[in-house]
């Protein structure tokens, strides 16, 4: 019983679909709970098709031309770091969630707003007016992926802000090893973490139908919705859009005695 409480995921093999610092941290947290993480990056970012527009926006960012910059993913932070982007002292930064905020801080940037309730673009919009004291118009730079829905950009423009939306990167799939594919298809993995719609697409395309004995765990309601739209079964949904909450959801499942038997 003591082991179940201190190492509730003992013996679980959990697929972590992203590498880098994020994947390393998630793997470490899973090991602390007794799990055996399988770090198998399924997505990566590639340069935007409009590099001049991104370069111009980052030059203006360094010059202090924006009051605010919004960051919607940890991958966008990777792009900022790779470009050695400088944020002018007077420019404030809004992150859509704790994972993105943590990535910004780890990369040496500051964070001024993180939604307190809903860690999403919609949640940020709901808290924007209060966080910015209702000042309109503000000059806002929204950095996004090529496939991201322009919810934040459109919402800020709708209330009167001057928004420049720039594609920071393209998301591309990364094939996992044949061994990982074989293990997942054979039901030898207890859980697959799904951390975005892009990851969901790769899980579906590379693994096909996930065996019933393997839990599909999504990082939040939107990712769960995107997963189902792609034909993925969803078994676990994190209460908050963070890696910590996702792991806690797995722990709750294990403590409830729902661990799949391999």
XYZ file of N, CA and C in Angstrom, residues 11-192:
546
model
N 5.648 0.459 -12.522
C 5.460 -0.529 -13.576
C 4.793 -0.005 -14.831
N 4.246 1.197 -14.769
C 3.572 1.763 -15.944
C 4.605 2.199 -16.987
N 4.354 1.852 -18.229
C 5.151 2.370 -19.351
C 4.316 3.480 -19.991
N 4.869 4.695 -20.020
C 4.119 5.866 -20.481
C 4.859 6.534 -21.624
N 4.178 6.685 -22.745
C 4.794 7.343 -23.895
C 4.697 8.856 -23.760
N 5.846 9.517 -23.807
C 5.942 10.979 -23.746
C 6.232 11.470 -25.167
N 5.295 12.229 -25.779
C 5.404 12.517 -27.219
C 6.235 13.738 -27.608
N 6.901 14.341 -26.630
C 7.753 15.487 -26.943
C 9.094 15.321 -26.248
N 10.149 15.798 -26.913
C 11.478 15.712 -26.332
C 11.912 17.052 -25.759
N 13.208 17.298 -25.736
C 13.738 18.565 -25.238
C 13.543 18.711 -23.742
N 13.720 19.924 -23.230
C 13.572 20.170 -21.791
C 12.197 19.763 -21.256
N 11.152 20.019 -22.051
C 9.802 19.660 -21.617
C 9.692 18.152 -21.428
N 10.117 17.404 -22.428
C 10.046 15.960 -22.355
C 10.892 15.395 -21.224
N 12.073 15.981 -21.024
C 12.953 15.522 -19.936
C 12.291 15.741 -18.575
N 11.637 16.893 -18.407
C 10.989 17.195 -17.135
C 9.811 16.270 -16.873
N 9.016 16.040 -17.900
C 7.877 15.139 -17.763
C 8.356 13.723 -17.441
N 9.413 13.287 -18.138
C 9.962 11.951 -17.883
C 10.446 11.836 -16.436
N 11.112 12.882 -15.942
C 11.607 12.871 -14.562
C 10.449 12.801 -13.572
N 9.385 13.557 -13.830
C 8.223 13.553 -12.946
C 7.516 12.197 -12.961
N 7.486 11.564 -14.131
C 6.880 10.238 -14.228
C 7.709 9.209 -13.457
N 9.032 9.289 -13.586
C 9.903 8.354 -12.854
C 9.713 8.512 -11.348
N 9.534 9.771 -10.908
C 9.342 10.019 -9.477
C 8.075 9.341 -8.970
N 7.117 9.104 -9.888
C 5.870 8.428 -9.500
C 5.936 6.935 -9.770
N 7.121 6.462 -10.193
C 7.308 5.028 -10.382
C 7.196 4.543 -11.813
N 6.818 5.427 -12.751
C 6.596 5.020 -14.138
C 7.908 4.842 -14.902
N 7.804 4.140 -16.010
C 8.917 3.980 -16.943
C 8.573 4.777 -18.205
N 9.046 6.041 -18.309
C 8.689 6.867 -19.468
C 9.415 6.439 -20.735
N 8.701 6.523 -21.839
C 9.283 6.285 -23.153
C 9.227 7.618 -23.895
N 10.338 8.329 -23.961
C 10.366 9.626 -24.629
C 10.525 9.395 -26.125
N 9.472 9.697 -26.864
C 9.463 9.477 -28.311
C 8.856 10.703 -28.987
N 9.684 11.715 -29.282
C 9.161 12.939 -29.900
C 8.389 12.642 -31.184
N 7.170 13.173 -31.275
C 6.324 12.925 -32.437
C 6.103 14.169 -33.270
N 6.470 15.339 -32.739
C 6.366 16.575 -33.512
C 7.631 17.406 -33.309
N 7.886 18.256 -34.253
C 8.985 19.207 -34.140
C 8.544 20.472 -34.852
N 9.340 21.520 -34.737
C 8.970 22.723 -35.469
C 9.978 22.983 -36.571
N 9.461 23.534 -37.647
C 10.289 23.902 -38.793
C 10.099 25.385 -39.043
N 11.010 25.948 -39.793
C 10.966 27.390 -40.055
C 9.668 27.786 -40.751
N 9.179 28.960 -40.403
C 7.995 29.488 -41.057
C 8.270 29.732 -42.533
N 7.198 29.652 -43.340
C 7.347 29.918 -44.774
C 7.542 31.405 -45.052
N 7.285 32.239 -44.052
C 7.436 33.692 -44.218
C 8.460 34.213 -43.219
N 9.702 33.778 -43.390
C 10.778 34.179 -42.475
C 10.971 35.695 -42.407
N 10.879 36.421 -43.527
C 11.053 37.882 -43.450
C 10.040 38.554 -42.520
N 8.797 38.077 -42.517
C 7.774 38.663 -41.651
C 8.108 38.422 -40.190
N 8.593 37.223 -39.871
C 8.968 36.918 -38.488
C 10.178 37.756 -38.070
N 11.171 37.841 -38.942
C 12.368 38.632 -38.623
C 12.003 40.093 -38.378
N 11.114 40.618 -39.212
C 10.702 42.020 -39.074
C 9.959 42.227 -37.754
N 9.095 41.280 -37.400
C 8.338 41.393 -36.147
C 9.265 41.330 -34.939
N 10.261 40.457 -34.985
C 11.194 40.333 -33.857
C 12.094 41.565 -33.743
N 12.400 42.185 -34.867
C 13.163 43.437 -34.836
C 12.350 44.531 -34.162
N 11.065 44.602 -34.507
C 10.177 45.587 -33.886
C 9.968 45.278 -32.405
N 9.940 43.987 -32.068
C 9.800 43.583 -30.670
C 10.971 44.108 -29.843
N 12.161 43.960 -30.360
C 13.363 44.430 -29.658
C 13.389 45.948 -29.549
N 12.767 46.616 -30.533
C 12.760 48.078 -30.552
C 11.680 48.682 -29.661
N 10.831 47.827 -29.089
C 9.791 48.326 -28.195
C 8.535 48.802 -28.893
N 8.287 48.290 -30.113
C 7.117 48.730 -30.878
C 5.801 48.114 -30.397
N 5.882 47.117 -29.510
C 4.660 46.452 -29.040
C 4.487 46.658 -27.535
N 3.228 46.834 -27.128
C 2.916 46.901 -25.691
C 2.888 45.513 -25.084
N 2.401 44.556 -25.884
C 2.248 43.181 -25.412
C 2.674 42.191 -26.492
N 3.098 41.016 -26.049
C 3.310 39.868 -26.938
C 2.588 38.683 -26.319
N 1.855 37.923 -27.133
C 1.171 36.732 -26.629
C 1.886 35.482 -27.149
N 2.058 34.514 -26.244
C 2.726 33.258 -26.573
C 1.776 32.119 -26.237
N 1.481 31.277 -27.218
C 0.464 30.247 -27.031
C 1.018 28.829 -26.909
N 2.337 28.658 -26.985
C 2.891 27.314 -26.851
C 4.358 27.373 -26.460
N 4.826 26.274 -25.872
C 6.244 26.180 -25.522
C 7.105 26.156 -26.783
N 6.550 25.659 -27.884
C 7.302 25.628 -29.133
C 7.623 27.043 -29.611
N 6.695 27.971 -29.417
C 6.958 29.360 -29.790
C 8.138 29.907 -28.993
N 8.253 29.480 -27.751
C 9.392 29.894 -26.928
C 10.693 29.355 -27.523
N 10.652 28.122 -28.027
C 11.833 27.549 -28.690
C 12.244 28.397 -29.892
N 11.242 28.899 -30.619
C 11.533 29.758 -31.778
C 12.179 31.061 -31.325
N 11.631 31.665 -30.271
C 12.225 32.896 -29.744
C 13.675 32.669 -29.354
N 13.926 31.558 -28.681
C 15.285 31.262 -28.240
C 16.220 31.032 -29.411
N 15.732 30.301 -30.421
C 16.590 30.011 -31.574
C 16.936 31.267 -32.355
N 16.050 32.275 -32.303
C 16.319 33.553 -32.975
C 17.022 34.549 -32.045
N 17.258 34.101 -30.801
C 17.844 34.984 -29.780
C 17.065 36.298 -29.705
N 15.750 36.143 -29.717
C 14.859 37.303 -29.718
C 14.995 38.098 -28.426
N 14.982 39.403 -28.569
C 15.071 40.322 -27.433
C 13.709 40.980 -27.240
N 13.224 40.964 -26.011
C 11.962 41.634 -25.690
C 12.299 42.947 -24.998
N 11.830 44.046 -25.572
C 12.119 45.367 -24.999
C 11.588 45.445 -23.573
N 12.267 46.184 -22.696
C 11.877 46.262 -21.279
C 10.423 46.666 -21.047
N 9.872 47.505 -21.916
C 8.503 47.971 -21.704
C 7.431 47.055 -22.254
N 7.825 45.976 -22.931
C 6.858 45.060 -23.534
C 6.502 43.951 -22.553
N 5.205 43.746 -22.350
C 4.750 42.715 -21.427
C 4.392 41.445 -22.204
N 4.430 40.323 -21.505
C 4.228 39.030 -22.163
C 3.077 38.277 -21.509
N 2.174 37.775 -22.363
C 1.054 36.953 -21.901
C 1.268 35.527 -22.392
N 1.172 34.558 -21.485
C 1.292 33.141 -21.830
C -0.052 32.477 -21.611
N -0.425 31.540 -22.499
C -1.761 30.942 -22.387
C -1.872 29.924 -21.260
N -0.746 29.416 -20.771
C -0.834 28.397 -19.729
C 0.458 28.242 -18.958
N 0.393 27.421 -17.912
C 1.545 27.244 -17.036
C 2.728 26.610 -17.761
N 2.453 25.679 -18.680
C 3.541 25.032 -19.420
C 4.292 26.050 -20.261
N 3.548 26.908 -20.942
C 4.166 27.951 -21.767
C 4.901 28.960 -20.904
N 4.296 29.323 -19.789
C 4.936 30.272 -18.873
C 6.248 29.714 -18.337
N 6.239 28.431 -17.975
C 7.455 27.799 -17.460
C 8.551 27.789 -18.517
N 8.162 27.544 -19.770
C 9.142 27.538 -20.855
C 9.740 28.937 -21.065
N 8.901 29.965 -20.961
C 9.390 31.347 -21.102
C 10.407 31.686 -20.015
N 10.069 31.342 -18.792
C 10.964 31.652 -17.676
C 12.272 30.878 -17.800
N 12.177 29.603 -18.201
C 13.383 28.787 -18.373
C 14.292 29.352 -19.460
N 13.674 30.010 -20.447
C 14.455 30.581 -21.555
C 14.966 31.987 -21.249
N 14.632 32.498 -20.058
C 15.147 33.805 -19.658
C 14.225 34.971 -19.917
N 12.967 34.685 -20.283
C 11.999 35.749 -20.518
C 11.112 35.915 -19.273
N 10.345 36.994 -19.242
C 9.437 37.216 -18.128
C 8.011 36.901 -18.555
N 7.125 36.760 -17.600
C 5.712 36.495 -17.871
C 4.870 37.425 -17.009
N 3.921 38.120 -17.638
C 3.082 39.080 -16.918
C 1.662 38.578 -16.693
N 1.166 37.734 -17.599
C -0.187 37.194 -17.458
C -0.181 35.704 -17.791
N -0.832 34.919 -16.927
C -1.179 33.536 -17.227
C -2.632 33.388 -16.778
N -3.529 32.904 -17.623
C -4.922 32.762 -17.197
C -5.021 31.953 -15.910
N -5.837 32.420 -14.976
C -5.932 31.751 -13.680
C -6.884 30.566 -13.703
N -7.821 30.559 -14.640
C -8.817 29.489 -14.686
C -8.624 28.587 -15.900
N -8.889 29.137 -17.075
C -8.851 28.364 -18.319
C -7.526 28.628 -19.036
N -6.632 27.627 -19.031
C -5.332 27.774 -19.686
C -5.465 27.573 -21.185
N -6.013 28.580 -21.856
C -6.213 28.515 -23.304
C -6.320 29.927 -23.835
N -6.356 30.045 -25.169
C -6.530 31.360 -25.774
C -7.849 31.981 -25.321
N -8.870 31.166 -25.207
C -10.175 31.669 -24.760
C -10.078 32.184 -23.324
N -9.360 31.453 -22.480
C -9.190 31.876 -21.100
C -8.426 33.176 -20.992
N -7.411 33.340 -21.851
C -6.629 34.573 -21.848
C -7.497 35.750 -22.276
N -8.337 35.548 -23.270
C -9.240 36.609 -23.720
C -10.192 37.029 -22.608
N -10.676 36.045 -21.844
C -11.627 36.342 -20.776
C -11.006 37.207 -19.679
N -9.716 37.055 -19.460
C -9.057 37.787 -18.379
C -8.259 38.996 -18.869
N -8.254 39.196 -20.178
C -7.420 40.236 -20.769
C -7.768 41.639 -20.270
N -9.042 41.978 -20.295
C -9.455 43.339 -19.937
C -9.043 43.684 -18.504
N -9.278 42.749 -17.589
C -8.902 42.997 -16.197
C -7.398 43.125 -16.044
N -6.659 42.247 -16.721
C -5.205 42.242 -16.583
C -4.558 43.483 -17.180
N -5.201 44.069 -18.187
C -4.623 45.241 -18.855
C -5.326 46.531 -18.444
N -6.128 46.466 -17.388
C -6.843 47.642 -16.858
C -7.746 48.294 -17.894
N -8.187 47.513 -18.879
C -9.135 48.010 -19.865
C -8.573 49.009 -20.858
N -7.237 49.114 -20.947
C -6.615 50.065 -21.876
C -6.823 49.602 -23.319
N -7.360 50.491 -24.166
C -7.585 50.218 -25.591
C -7.261 51.491 -26.378
N -6.528 51.403 -27.497
C -5.964 50.172 -28.052
C -4.551 49.912 -27.533
N -4.189 48.649 -27.506
C -2.822 48.241 -27.215
C -2.208 47.656 -28.482
N -0.902 47.819 -28.619
C -0.187 47.232 -29.759
C 0.274 45.835 -29.332
N -0.269 44.817 -30.003
C -0.042 43.437 -29.575
C 0.569 42.613 -30.710
N 1.618 41.864 -30.380
C 2.205 40.905 -31.314
C 1.748 39.514 -30.894
N 1.030 38.826 -31.779
C 0.629 37.444 -31.498
C 1.461 36.521 -32.380
N 2.236 35.664 -31.738
C 3.037 34.676 -32.463
C 2.310 33.344 -32.401
N 2.228 32.645 -33.517
C 1.439 31.407 -33.565
C 2.048 30.413 -34.543
N 1.529 29.198 -34.498
C 1.949 28.197 -35.462
C 1.116 28.348 -36.736
N 1.579 27.720 -37.779
C 0.909 27.821 -39.075
C -0.519 27.270 -39.020
N -0.741 26.250 -38.182
C -2.054 25.605 -38.165
C -2.942 26.080 -37.022
N -2.437 27.008 -36.204
C -3.219 27.452 -35.047
C -4.445 28.246 -35.482
N -5.537 28.033 -34.771
C -6.738 28.828 -35.023
C -6.490 30.252 -34.515
N -6.895 31.276 -35.286
C -6.601 32.674 -34.914
C -7.556 33.235 -33.871
N -7.966 32.408 -32.913
C -8.951 32.821 -31.912
C -8.485 34.037 -31.125
N -7.238 34.008 -30.667
C -6.721 35.100 -29.850
C -6.592 36.385 -30.656
N -6.023 36.266 -31.847
C -5.855 37.440 -32.712
C -7.195 38.098 -33.021
N -8.152 37.282 -33.427
C -9.469 37.822 -33.789
C -10.175 38.421 -32.572
N -10.037 37.772 -31.421
C -10.680 38.273 -30.217
C -10.126 39.618 -29.782
N -8.811 39.787 -29.862
C -8.194 41.056 -29.477
C -8.532 42.167 -30.465
N -8.588 41.833 -31.746
C -8.951 42.830 -32.755
C -10.409 43.257 -32.572
N -11.245 42.318 -32.186
C -12.668 42.595 -32.055
C -12.943 43.662 -30.995
N -12.113 43.689 -29.949
C -12.337 44.686 -28.893
C -11.563 45.977 -29.129
N -10.842 46.051 -30.273
C -10.234 47.318 -30.642
C -8.731 47.436 -30.551
N -8.035 46.312 -30.322
C -6.580 46.387 -30.213
C -5.916 46.328 -31.588
N -4.711 46.877 -31.670
C -3.908 46.866 -32.889
C -3.024 45.623 -32.843
N -3.423 44.581 -33.569
C -2.769 43.277 -33.452
C -2.006 42.923 -34.724
N -0.752 42.516 -34.552
C 0.038 41.977 -35.653
C 0.223 40.488 -35.395
N -0.354 39.669 -36.259
C -0.278 38.215 -36.106
C 0.766 37.664 -37.070
N 1.725 36.933 -36.529
C 2.831 36.419 -37.334
C 2.997 34.922 -37.088
N 3.164 34.171 -38.169
C 3.432 32.740 -38.056
C 4.885 32.554 -37.643
N 5.085 31.923 -36.478
C 6.442 31.743 -35.956
C 7.075 30.438 -36.421
N 6.232 29.427 -36.711
C 6.794 28.131 -37.087
C 5.734 27.251 -37.741
N 6.216 26.209 -38.377
C 5.350 25.153 -38.894
C 5.562 23.910 -38.044
N 4.490 23.196 -37.758
C 4.602 21.952 -37.021
C 4.734 20.792 -37.994
N 5.724 19.945 -37.770
C 5.929 18.788 -38.641
C 5.957 17.517 -37.808
N 5.533 16.439 -38.410
C 5.547 15.162 -37.720
C 6.931 14.542 -37.698
N 7.209 13.788 -36.646
C 8.483 13.079 -36.515
C 8.174 11.599 -36.329
N 8.647 10.746 -37.241
C 8.377 9.310 -37.091
C 9.085 8.743 -35.863
N 8.377 7.962 -35.065
C 9.001 7.296 -33.926
C 9.625 5.989 -34.415
N 10.389 5.346 -33.554
C 11.085 4.121 -33.962
C 10.098 2.989 -34.207
N 10.533 2.022 -35.009
C 9.701 0.845 -35.291
C 9.368 0.096 -34.001
N 10.307 0.098 -33.048
C 10.086 -0.615 -31.795
C 8.957 0.026 -30.988
N 8.934 1.374 -30.952
C 7.866 2.069 -30.232
C 6.524 1.790 -30.888
N 6.480 1.837 -32.214
C 5.234 1.541 -32.933
C 4.762 0.129 -32.607
N 5.695 -0.812 -32.637
C 5.338 -2.211 -32.366
C 4.818 -2.388 -30.942
N 5.475 -1.724 -29.978
C 5.061 -1.849 -28.577
C 3.665 -1.270 -28.356
N 3.404 -0.102 -28.958
C 2.083 0.516 -28.792
C 1.005 -0.361 -29.428
N 1.253 -0.823 -30.646
C 0.253 -1.631 -31.340
C 0.004 -2.965 -30.637
N 1.041 -3.457 -29.930
C 0.899 -4.726 -29.215
C 0.286 -4.537 -27.830
N -0.002 -3.276 -27.457
C -0.592 -3.022 -26.151
C 0.403 -3.121 -25.016
N 1.681 -2.912 -25.312
C 2.723 -3.020 -24.289
C 3.039 -1.682 -23.632
N 2.223 -0.672 -23.906
C 2.373 0.649 -23.295
C 1.108 0.939 -22.499
N 1.266 1.318 -21.232
C 0.109 1.564 -20.385
C -0.652 2.829 -20.770
N 0.089 3.879 -21.146
C -0.563 5.164 -21.434
C 0.209 5.930 -22.492
N -0.535 6.630 -23.323
C 0.042 7.540 -24.319
C -0.417 8.942 -23.958
